[in-house]
Short mmCIF file of C-alpha atoms in Angstrom, two decimals:
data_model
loop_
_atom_site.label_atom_id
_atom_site.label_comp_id
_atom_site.label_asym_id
_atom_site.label_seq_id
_atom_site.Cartn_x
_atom_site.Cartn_y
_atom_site.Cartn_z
CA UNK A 1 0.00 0.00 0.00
CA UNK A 2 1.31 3.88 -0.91
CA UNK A 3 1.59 5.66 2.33
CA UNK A 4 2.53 9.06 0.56
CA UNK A 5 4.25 11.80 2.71
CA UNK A 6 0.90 13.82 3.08
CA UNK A 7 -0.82 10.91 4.97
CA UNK A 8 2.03 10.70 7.06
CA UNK A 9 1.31 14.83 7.91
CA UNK A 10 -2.09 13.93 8.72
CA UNK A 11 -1.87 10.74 11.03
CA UNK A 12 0.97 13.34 13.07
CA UNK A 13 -1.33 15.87 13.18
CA UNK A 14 -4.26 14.05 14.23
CA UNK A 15 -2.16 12.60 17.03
CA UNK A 16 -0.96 15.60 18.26
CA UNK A 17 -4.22 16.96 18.36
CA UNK A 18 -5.93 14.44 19.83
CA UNK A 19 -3.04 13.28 22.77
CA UNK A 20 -3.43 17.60 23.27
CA UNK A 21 -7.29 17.25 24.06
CA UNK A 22 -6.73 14.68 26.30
CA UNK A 23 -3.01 15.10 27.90
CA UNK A 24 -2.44 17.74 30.33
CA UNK A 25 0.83 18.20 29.22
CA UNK A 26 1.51 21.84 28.15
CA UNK A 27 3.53 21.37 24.97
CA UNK A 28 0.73 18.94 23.50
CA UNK A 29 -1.51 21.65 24.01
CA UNK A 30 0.38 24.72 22.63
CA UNK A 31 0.63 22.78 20.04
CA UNK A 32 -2.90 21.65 19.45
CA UNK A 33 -4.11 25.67 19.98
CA UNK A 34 -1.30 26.31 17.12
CA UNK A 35 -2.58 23.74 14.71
CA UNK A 36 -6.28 24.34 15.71
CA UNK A 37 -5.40 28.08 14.15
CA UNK A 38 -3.67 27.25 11.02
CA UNK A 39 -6.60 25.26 10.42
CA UNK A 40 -8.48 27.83 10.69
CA UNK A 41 -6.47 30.41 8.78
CA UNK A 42 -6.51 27.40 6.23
CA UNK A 43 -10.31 27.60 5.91
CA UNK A 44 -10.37 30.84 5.69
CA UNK A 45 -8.24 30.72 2.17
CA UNK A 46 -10.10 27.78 0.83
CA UNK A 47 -13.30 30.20 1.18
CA UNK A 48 -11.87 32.63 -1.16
CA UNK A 49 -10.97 29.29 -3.81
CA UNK A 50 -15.03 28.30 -3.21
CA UNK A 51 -16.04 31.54 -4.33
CA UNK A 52 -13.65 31.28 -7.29
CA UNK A 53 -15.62 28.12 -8.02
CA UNK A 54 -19.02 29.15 -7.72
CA UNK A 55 -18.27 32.36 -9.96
CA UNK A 56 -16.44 29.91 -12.86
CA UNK A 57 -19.59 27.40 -12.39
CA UNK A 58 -22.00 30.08 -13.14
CA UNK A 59 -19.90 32.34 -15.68
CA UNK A 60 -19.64 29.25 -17.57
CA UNK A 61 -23.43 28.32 -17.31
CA UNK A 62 -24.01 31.77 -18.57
CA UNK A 63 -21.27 31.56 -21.40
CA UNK A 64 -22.07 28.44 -22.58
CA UNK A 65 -25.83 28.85 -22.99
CA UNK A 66 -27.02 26.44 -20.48
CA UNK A 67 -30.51 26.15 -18.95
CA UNK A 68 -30.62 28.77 -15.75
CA UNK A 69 -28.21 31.29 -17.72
CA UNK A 70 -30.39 34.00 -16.27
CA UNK A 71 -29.97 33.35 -12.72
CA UNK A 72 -26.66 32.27 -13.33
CA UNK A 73 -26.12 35.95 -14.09
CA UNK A 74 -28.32 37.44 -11.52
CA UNK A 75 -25.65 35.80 -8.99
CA UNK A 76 -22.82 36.90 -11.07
CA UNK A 77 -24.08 40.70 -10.71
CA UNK A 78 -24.78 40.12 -7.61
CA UNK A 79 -21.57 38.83 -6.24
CA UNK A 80 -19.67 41.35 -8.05
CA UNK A 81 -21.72 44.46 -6.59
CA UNK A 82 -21.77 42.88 -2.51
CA UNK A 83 -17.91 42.05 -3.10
CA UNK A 84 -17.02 45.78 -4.53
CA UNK A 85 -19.54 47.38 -1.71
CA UNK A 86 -18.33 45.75 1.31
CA UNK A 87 -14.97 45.68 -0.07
CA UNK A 88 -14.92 49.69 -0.61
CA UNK A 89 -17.53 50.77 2.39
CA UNK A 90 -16.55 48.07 4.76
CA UNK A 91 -19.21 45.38 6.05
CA UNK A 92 -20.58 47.55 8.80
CA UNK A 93 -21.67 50.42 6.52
CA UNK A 94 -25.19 51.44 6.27
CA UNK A 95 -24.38 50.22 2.28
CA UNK A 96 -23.50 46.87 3.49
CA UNK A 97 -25.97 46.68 6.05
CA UNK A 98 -28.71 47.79 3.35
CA UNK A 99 -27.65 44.51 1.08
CA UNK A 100 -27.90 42.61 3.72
CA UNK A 101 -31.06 43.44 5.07
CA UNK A 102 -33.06 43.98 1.93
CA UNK A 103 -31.70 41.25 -0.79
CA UNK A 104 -29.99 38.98 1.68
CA UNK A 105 -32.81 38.67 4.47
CA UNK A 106 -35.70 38.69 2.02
CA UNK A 107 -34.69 35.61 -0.05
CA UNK A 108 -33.69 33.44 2.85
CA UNK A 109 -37.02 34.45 4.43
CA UNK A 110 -38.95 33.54 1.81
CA UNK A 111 -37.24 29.76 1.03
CA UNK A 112 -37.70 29.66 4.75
CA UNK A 113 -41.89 30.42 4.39
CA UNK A 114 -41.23 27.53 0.37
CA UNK A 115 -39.60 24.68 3.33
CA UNK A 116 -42.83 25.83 5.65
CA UNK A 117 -45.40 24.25 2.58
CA UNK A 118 -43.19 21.80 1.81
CA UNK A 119 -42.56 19.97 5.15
CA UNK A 120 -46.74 20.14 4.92
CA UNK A 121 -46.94 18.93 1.49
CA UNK A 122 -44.13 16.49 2.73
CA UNK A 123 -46.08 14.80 6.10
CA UNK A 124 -49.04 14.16 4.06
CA UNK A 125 -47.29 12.65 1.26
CA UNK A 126 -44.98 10.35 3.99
CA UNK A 127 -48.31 8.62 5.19
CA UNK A 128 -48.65 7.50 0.91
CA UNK A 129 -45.68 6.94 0.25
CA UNK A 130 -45.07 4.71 3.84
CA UNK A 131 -47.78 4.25 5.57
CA UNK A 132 -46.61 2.23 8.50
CA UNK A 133 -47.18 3.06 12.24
CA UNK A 134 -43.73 4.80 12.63
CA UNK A 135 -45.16 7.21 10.03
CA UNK A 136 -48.18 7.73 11.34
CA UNK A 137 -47.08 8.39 15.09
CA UNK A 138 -44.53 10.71 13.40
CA UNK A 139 -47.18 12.73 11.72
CA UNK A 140 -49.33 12.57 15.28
CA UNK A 141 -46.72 13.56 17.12
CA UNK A 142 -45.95 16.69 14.72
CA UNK A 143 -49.40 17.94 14.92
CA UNK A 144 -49.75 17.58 18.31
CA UNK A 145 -46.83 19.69 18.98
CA UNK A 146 -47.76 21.87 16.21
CA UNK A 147 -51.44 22.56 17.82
CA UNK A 148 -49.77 22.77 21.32
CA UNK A 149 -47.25 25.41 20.45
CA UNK A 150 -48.94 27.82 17.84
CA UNK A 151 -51.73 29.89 18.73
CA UNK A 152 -55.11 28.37 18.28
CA UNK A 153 -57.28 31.18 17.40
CA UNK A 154 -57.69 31.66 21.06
CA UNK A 155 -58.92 28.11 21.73
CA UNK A 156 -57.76 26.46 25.03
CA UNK A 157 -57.51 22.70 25.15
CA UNK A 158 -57.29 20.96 28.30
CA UNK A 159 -54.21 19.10 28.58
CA UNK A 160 -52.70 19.94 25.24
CA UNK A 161 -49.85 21.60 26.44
CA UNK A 162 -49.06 18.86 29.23
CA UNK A 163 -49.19 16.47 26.35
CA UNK A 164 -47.02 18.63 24.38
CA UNK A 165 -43.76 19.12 27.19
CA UNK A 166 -44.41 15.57 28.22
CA UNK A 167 -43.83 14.60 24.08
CA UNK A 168 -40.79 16.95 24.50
CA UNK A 169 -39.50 15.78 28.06
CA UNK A 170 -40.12 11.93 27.79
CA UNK A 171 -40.01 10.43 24.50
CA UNK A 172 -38.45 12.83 22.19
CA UNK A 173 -35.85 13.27 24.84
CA UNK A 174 -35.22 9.88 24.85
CA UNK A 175 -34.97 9.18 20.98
CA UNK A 176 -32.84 11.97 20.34
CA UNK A 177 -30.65 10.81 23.18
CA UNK A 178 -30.51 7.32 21.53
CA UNK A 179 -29.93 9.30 18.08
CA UNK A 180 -27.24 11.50 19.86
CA UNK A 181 -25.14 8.16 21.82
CA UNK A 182 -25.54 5.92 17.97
CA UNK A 183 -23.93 9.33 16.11
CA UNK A 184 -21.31 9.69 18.63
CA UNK A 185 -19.74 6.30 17.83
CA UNK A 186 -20.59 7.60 14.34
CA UNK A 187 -18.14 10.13 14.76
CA UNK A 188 -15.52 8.41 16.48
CA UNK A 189 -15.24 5.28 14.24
CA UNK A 190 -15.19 8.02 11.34
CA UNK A 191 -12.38 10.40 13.14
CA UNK A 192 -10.82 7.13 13.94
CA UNK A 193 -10.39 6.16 10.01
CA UNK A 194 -9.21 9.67 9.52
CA UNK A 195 -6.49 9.41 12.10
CA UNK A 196 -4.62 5.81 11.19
CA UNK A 197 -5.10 6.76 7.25
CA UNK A 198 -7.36 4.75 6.34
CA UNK A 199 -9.92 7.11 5.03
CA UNK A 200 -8.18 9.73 3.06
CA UNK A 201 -10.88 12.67 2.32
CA UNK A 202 -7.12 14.44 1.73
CA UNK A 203 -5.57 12.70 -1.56
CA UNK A 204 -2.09 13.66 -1.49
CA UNK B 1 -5.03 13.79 33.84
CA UNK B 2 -8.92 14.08 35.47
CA UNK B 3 -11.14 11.11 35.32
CA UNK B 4 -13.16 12.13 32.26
CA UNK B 5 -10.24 13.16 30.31
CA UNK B 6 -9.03 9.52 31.68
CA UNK B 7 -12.35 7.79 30.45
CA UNK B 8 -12.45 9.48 27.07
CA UNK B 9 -8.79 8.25 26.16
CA UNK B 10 -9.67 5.17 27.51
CA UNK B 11 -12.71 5.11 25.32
CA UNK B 12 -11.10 6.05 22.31
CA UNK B 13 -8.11 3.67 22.55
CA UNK B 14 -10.85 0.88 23.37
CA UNK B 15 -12.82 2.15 20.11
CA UNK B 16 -9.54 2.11 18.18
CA UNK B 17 -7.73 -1.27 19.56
CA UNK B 18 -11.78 -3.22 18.92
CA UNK B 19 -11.52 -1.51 15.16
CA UNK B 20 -7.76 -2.81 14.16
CA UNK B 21 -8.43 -5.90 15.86
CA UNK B 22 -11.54 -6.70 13.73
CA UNK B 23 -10.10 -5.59 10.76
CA UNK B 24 -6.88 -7.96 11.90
CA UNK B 25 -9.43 -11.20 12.18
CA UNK B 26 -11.65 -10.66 8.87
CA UNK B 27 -8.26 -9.95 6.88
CA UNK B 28 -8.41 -13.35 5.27
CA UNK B 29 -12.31 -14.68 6.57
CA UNK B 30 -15.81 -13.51 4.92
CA UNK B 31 -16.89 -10.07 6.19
CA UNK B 32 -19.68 -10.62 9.26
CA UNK B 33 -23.28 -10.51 8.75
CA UNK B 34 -24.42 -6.88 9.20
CA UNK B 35 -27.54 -5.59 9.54
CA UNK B 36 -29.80 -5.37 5.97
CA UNK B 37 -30.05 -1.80 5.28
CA UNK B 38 -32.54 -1.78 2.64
CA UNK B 39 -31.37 1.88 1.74
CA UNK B 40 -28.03 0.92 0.27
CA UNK B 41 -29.45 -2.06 -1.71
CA UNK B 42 -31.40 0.61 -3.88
CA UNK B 43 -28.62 2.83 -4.09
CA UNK B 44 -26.05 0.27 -5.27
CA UNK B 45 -28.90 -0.24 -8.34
CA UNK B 46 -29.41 3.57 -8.74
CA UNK B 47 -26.23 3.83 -9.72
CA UNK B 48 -25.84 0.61 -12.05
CA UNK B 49 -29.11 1.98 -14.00
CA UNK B 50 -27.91 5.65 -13.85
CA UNK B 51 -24.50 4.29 -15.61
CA UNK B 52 -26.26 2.19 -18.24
CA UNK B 53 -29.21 5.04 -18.70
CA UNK B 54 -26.69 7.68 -18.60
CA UNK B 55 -28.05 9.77 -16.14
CA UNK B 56 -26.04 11.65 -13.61
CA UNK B 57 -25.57 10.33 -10.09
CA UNK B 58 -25.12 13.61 -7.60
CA UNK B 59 -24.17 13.42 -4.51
CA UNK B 60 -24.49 16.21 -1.31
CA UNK B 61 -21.75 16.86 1.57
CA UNK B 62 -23.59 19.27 3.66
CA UNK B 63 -22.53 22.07 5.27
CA UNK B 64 -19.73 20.50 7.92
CA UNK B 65 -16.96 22.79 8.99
CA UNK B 66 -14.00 20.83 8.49
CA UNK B 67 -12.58 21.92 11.99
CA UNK B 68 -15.98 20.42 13.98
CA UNK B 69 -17.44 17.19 15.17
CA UNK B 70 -19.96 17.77 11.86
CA UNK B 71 -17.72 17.22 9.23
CA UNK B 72 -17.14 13.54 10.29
CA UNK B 73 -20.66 12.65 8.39
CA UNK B 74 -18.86 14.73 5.65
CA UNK B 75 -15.94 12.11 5.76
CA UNK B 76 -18.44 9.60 5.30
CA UNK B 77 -19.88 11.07 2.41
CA UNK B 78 -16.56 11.34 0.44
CA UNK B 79 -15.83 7.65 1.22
CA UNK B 80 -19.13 6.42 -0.71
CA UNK B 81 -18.25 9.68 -3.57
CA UNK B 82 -15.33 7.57 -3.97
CA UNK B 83 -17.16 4.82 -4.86
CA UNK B 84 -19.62 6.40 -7.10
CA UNK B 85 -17.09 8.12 -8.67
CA UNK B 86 -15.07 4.67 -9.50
CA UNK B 87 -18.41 2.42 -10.54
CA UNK B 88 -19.30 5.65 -12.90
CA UNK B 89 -16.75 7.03 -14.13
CA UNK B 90 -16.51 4.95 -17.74
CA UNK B 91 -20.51 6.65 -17.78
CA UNK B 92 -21.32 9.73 -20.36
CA UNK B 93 -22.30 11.97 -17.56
CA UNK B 94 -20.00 10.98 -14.48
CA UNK B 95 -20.97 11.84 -10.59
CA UNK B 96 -21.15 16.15 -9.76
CA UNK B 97 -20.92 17.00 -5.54
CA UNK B 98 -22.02 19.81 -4.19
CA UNK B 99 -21.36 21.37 -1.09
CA UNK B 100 -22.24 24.09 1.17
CA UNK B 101 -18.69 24.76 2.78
CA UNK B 102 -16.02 25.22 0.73
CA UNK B 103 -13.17 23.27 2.53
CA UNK B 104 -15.21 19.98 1.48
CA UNK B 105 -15.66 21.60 -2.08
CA UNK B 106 -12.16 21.15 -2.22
CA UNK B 107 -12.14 17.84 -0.99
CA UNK B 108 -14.75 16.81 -3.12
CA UNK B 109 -12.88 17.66 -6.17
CA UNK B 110 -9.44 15.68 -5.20
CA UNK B 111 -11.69 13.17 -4.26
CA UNK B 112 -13.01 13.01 -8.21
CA UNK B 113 -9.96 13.93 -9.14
CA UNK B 114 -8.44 10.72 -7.55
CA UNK B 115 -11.62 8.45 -9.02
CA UNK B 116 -10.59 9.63 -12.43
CA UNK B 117 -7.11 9.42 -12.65
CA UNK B 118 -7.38 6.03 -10.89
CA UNK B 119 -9.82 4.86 -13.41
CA UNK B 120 -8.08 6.36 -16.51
CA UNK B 121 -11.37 8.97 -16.99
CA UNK B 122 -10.97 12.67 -17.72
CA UNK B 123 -11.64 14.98 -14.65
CA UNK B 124 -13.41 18.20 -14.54
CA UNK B 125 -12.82 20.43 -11.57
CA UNK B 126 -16.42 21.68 -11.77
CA UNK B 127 -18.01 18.65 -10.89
CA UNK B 128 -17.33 19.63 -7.10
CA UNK B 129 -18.89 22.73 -6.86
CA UNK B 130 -19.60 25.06 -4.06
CA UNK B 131 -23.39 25.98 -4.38
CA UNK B 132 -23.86 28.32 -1.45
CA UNK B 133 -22.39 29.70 1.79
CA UNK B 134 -25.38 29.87 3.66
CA UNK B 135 -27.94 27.09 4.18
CA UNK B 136 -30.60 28.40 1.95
CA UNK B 137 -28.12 29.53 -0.64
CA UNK B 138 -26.47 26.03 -0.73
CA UNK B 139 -29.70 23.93 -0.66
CA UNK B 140 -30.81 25.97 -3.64
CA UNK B 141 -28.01 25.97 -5.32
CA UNK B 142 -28.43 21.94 -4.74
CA UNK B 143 -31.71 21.88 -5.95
CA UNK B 144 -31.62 24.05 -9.01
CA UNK B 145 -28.71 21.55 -9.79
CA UNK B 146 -30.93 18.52 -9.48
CA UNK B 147 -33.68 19.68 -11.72
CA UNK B 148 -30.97 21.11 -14.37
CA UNK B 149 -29.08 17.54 -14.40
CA UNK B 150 -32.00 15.83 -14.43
CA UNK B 151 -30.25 13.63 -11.99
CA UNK B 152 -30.70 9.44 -11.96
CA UNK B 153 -29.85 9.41 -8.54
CA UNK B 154 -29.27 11.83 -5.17
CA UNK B 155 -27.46 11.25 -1.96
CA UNK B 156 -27.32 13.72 0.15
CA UNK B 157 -24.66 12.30 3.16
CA UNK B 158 -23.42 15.18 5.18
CA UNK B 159 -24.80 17.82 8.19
CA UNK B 160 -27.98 19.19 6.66
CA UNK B 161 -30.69 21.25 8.73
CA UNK B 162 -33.96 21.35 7.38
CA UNK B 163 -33.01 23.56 4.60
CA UNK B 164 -32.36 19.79 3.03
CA UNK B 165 -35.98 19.35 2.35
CA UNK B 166 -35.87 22.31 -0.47
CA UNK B 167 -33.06 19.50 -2.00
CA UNK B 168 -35.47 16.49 -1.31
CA UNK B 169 -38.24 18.25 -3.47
CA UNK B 170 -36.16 18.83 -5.68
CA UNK B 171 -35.17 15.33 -5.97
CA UNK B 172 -39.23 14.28 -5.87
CA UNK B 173 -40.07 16.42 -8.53
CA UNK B 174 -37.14 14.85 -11.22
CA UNK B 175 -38.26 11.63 -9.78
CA UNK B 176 -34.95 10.40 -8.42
CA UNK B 177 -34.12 8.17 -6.13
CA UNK B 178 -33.21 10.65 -2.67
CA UNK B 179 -30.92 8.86 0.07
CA UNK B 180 -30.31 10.63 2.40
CA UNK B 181 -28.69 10.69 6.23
CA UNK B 182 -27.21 13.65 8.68
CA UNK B 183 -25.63 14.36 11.90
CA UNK B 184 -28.34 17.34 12.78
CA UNK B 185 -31.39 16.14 14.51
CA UNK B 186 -33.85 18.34 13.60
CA UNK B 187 -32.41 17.34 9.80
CA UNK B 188 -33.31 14.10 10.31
CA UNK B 189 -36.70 14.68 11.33
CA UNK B 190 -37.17 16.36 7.63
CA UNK B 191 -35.64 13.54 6.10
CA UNK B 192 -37.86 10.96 7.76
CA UNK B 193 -40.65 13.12 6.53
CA UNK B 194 -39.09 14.39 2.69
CA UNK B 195 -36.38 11.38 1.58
CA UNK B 196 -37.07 8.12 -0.45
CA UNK B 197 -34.74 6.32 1.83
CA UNK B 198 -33.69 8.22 5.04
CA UNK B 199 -30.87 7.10 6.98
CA UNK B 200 -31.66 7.20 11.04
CA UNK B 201 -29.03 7.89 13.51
CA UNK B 202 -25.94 5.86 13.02
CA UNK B 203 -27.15 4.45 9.71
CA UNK B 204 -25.24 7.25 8.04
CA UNK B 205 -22.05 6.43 9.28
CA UNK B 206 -22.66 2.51 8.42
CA UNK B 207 -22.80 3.73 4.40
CA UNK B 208 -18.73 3.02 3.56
CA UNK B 209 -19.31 -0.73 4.90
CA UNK B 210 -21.93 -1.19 3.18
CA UNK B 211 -21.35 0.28 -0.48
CA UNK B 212 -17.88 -1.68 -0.27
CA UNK B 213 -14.93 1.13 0.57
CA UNK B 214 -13.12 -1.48 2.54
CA UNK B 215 -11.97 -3.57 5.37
CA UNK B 216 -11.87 -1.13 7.92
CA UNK B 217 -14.87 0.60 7.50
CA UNK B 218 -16.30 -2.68 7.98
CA UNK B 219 -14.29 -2.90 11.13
CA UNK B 220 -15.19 0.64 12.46
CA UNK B 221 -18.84 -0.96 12.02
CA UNK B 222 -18.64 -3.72 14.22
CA UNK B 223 -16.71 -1.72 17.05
CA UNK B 224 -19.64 0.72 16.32
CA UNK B 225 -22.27 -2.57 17.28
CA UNK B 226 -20.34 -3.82 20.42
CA UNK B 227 -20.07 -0.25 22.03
CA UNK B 228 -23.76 0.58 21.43
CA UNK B 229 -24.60 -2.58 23.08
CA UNK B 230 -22.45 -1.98 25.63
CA UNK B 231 -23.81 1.37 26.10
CA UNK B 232 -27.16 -0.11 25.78
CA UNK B 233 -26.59 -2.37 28.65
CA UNK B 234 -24.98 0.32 30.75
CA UNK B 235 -28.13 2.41 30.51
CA UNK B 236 -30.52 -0.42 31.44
CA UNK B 237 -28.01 -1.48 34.63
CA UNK B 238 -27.66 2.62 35.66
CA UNK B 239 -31.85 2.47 35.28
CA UNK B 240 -31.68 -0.60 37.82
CA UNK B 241 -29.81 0.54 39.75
CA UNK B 242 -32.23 3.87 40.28
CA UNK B 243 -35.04 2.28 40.88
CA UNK B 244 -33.73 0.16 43.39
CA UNK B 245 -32.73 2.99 45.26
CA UNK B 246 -28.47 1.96 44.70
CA UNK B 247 -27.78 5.26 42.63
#
């Protein structure tokens, strides 16, 4: 098997990390805090390089003639104008601020109000698609909640919202618990693979 | 050292001696039985039709900051792209990933990058693209991706909140087959409600045994099965034990 010089890096740095997390032995952790911020400093530049490769995605959708070439060059304009205005003005500037707050806000509030129909459209398409009892508690379970926390055009029903914190305190607390300990391992086997080379997300 | 810091080392290097152990016995025996996960059945014939149909297999990393616990799901996800990305790469219209973060943009291209050169196929950096920086952005960047591919076939394996289902309908409306599994738990509640075949809990990280990326990710699985049951019985002894009045 090729054990190239950049899994070597990795495996070192992993260790280091990890032995400074758990070690109480100053150097170990200097070091970790060190590596933790080149890390960071690291993601930092590889934001600039995904910009670079959203704007080539979409100047190429738009040069080529693809389907979406319009919107392609809505977000090419746009990009262009928020980079030169924060870049000039400074991303606290009422300039700034105004992008933010009128294009920015706006749009993600309205795919937030699109997911609101959907996840409806979605629950009653679940029980046809799989209509078994885990589905159909699900779908209780989200109206009930639903009906418990909303307001219900001034309606008061007994017991509702006992039902709803004992949904939240009991049984959801215990599945997401359950969900919480099975990712856990999840990560660990995963971080694990990372650390002796085996998985290499980094190809060298 | 403190006795947590103590426990979690101990737990790790438990985790991590159970995992090369395994790996050491099933070197040269048939891999154990594991769990049927319907899920991955389908997907292993999504992508043998979407090769011979020549339809594009597309496949989602999330938004997982590489420096956080949430880009381990991320890890996952590159292990099966890998995979994908070998079975179709001889295919017209090889695998595109998508991200929301742009560290595992990167990734996702050397990743390809990798599947091509290994298989002798030409690469194209675009076919890892970044599609958005914040969750909306990226899932409908995602989407508008889907329904322009006309994708055969969508996994979405990374952290997704419920911004994912705008990327499951997405995947409804083109009629493709959606897998899809997260570390975020009000993500998985969407998927449970929006995907074809939602992955629960540890499910997700059980996908690189189970679409064949090796030995030890079939290893990592069964340390994965022993310390759950372990954990299992240490809640029901600590529950016991309460009751009887001991804790």
């Amino acid at each position: 098997m090729k054990f190239p010089f950049s899994v070597a890096v990795a495996i070192g740095i992993g260790l280091i990390t990890l032995a400074g997390y758990f070690l109480n032995i100053p150097v170990l952790q200097t070091l970790r805090m060190a590596l933790i911020e080149w890390a960071t400093t690291l993601a930092a530049v590889a934001l600039l390089v995904g910009i670079a490769n959203l704007f080539t995605i979409h100047w190429n959708k738009l040069t080529s003639g693809k389907v979406g070439g319009l919107y392609s060059a809505i977000l090419i304009v746009s990009l262009v104008l928020t980079l030169g205005v924060v870049g000039w003005f400074g991303p606290t500037h009422t300039y700034s601020k105004w992008i933010f707050n009128n294009v920015q806000l706006p749009v993600e509030g309205s795919l937030l109000a699109l997911l609101a129909v959907i996840l409806v459209v979605a629950g009653v398409r679940l029980l046809r698609l799989r209509s078994s009892m885990l589905s159909i508690i699900f779908i209780i379970t989200a109206m009930v909640i639903l009906l418990a926390t909303g307001p219900l055009f001034g309606i008061s029903v007994p017991g509702l919202t006992e039902l709803r914190s004992w949904i939240a305190q009991v049984p959801a607390m215990a599945g997401a618990r359950g969900l919480l300990l099975g990712i856990g391992l999840g990560i660990v086997a995963a971080g694990l693979r990372v650390l002796i080379g085996s998985d290499r997300p980094y190809r060298g | 050292m403190n006795f947590p810091e103590l426990m979690g080392l101990a737990f790790v290097g438990l985790f991590l001696g159970l995992m090369l152990g395994s790996a050491f016995y099933y070197r040269n025996r048939p891999a154990p039985f594991v769990r049927q996960i319907p899920a991955f059945g389908r997907v292993r014939r999504a992508i043998g039709l979407a090769v011979e149909a020549g339809s594009r297999l597309h496949l989602s990393l999330g938004r997982g900051n590489l420096i956080s616990t949430r880009s381990a799901v991320a890890f996952v996800g590159l292990s099966i792209l890998d995979r994908i990305a070998r079975s179709a790469a001889a295919s017209d219209r090889p695998p595109v990933a998508t991200s929301g973060e742009s560290t595992l943009a990167i990734l996702s291209q050397d990743t390809l990058h990798d599947a091509s050169k290994f298989m002798g196929a030409d690469y194209d950096p675009l076919r890892g693209q970044l599609t958005g920086l914040t969750p909306f952005s990226y899932a409908a960047g995602a989407a508008s991706l889907i329904h322009d591919e006309a994708t055969g076939a969508s996994l979405l394996l990374g952290s997704f909140g419920s911004e994912v289902a705008l990327i499951t309908e997405a995947g409804d409306r083109t009629e493709s087959l959606t897998l899809a599994g997260t570390d975020n738990l009000t993500g998985q509640a969407v998927l449970y409600a929006t995907a074809q075949e939602p992955l629960i809990g540890e499910e997700t990280y059980a996908g690189g045994a189970y679409m064949g990326a090796g030995g030890m990710h079939q290893a990592s699985l069964i340390a994965q099965d022993i310390f759950r049951w372990v954990i299992i019985l240490a809640l029901l002894v600590g529950a016991v034990l309460k009751l009887v009045g001991v804790l």
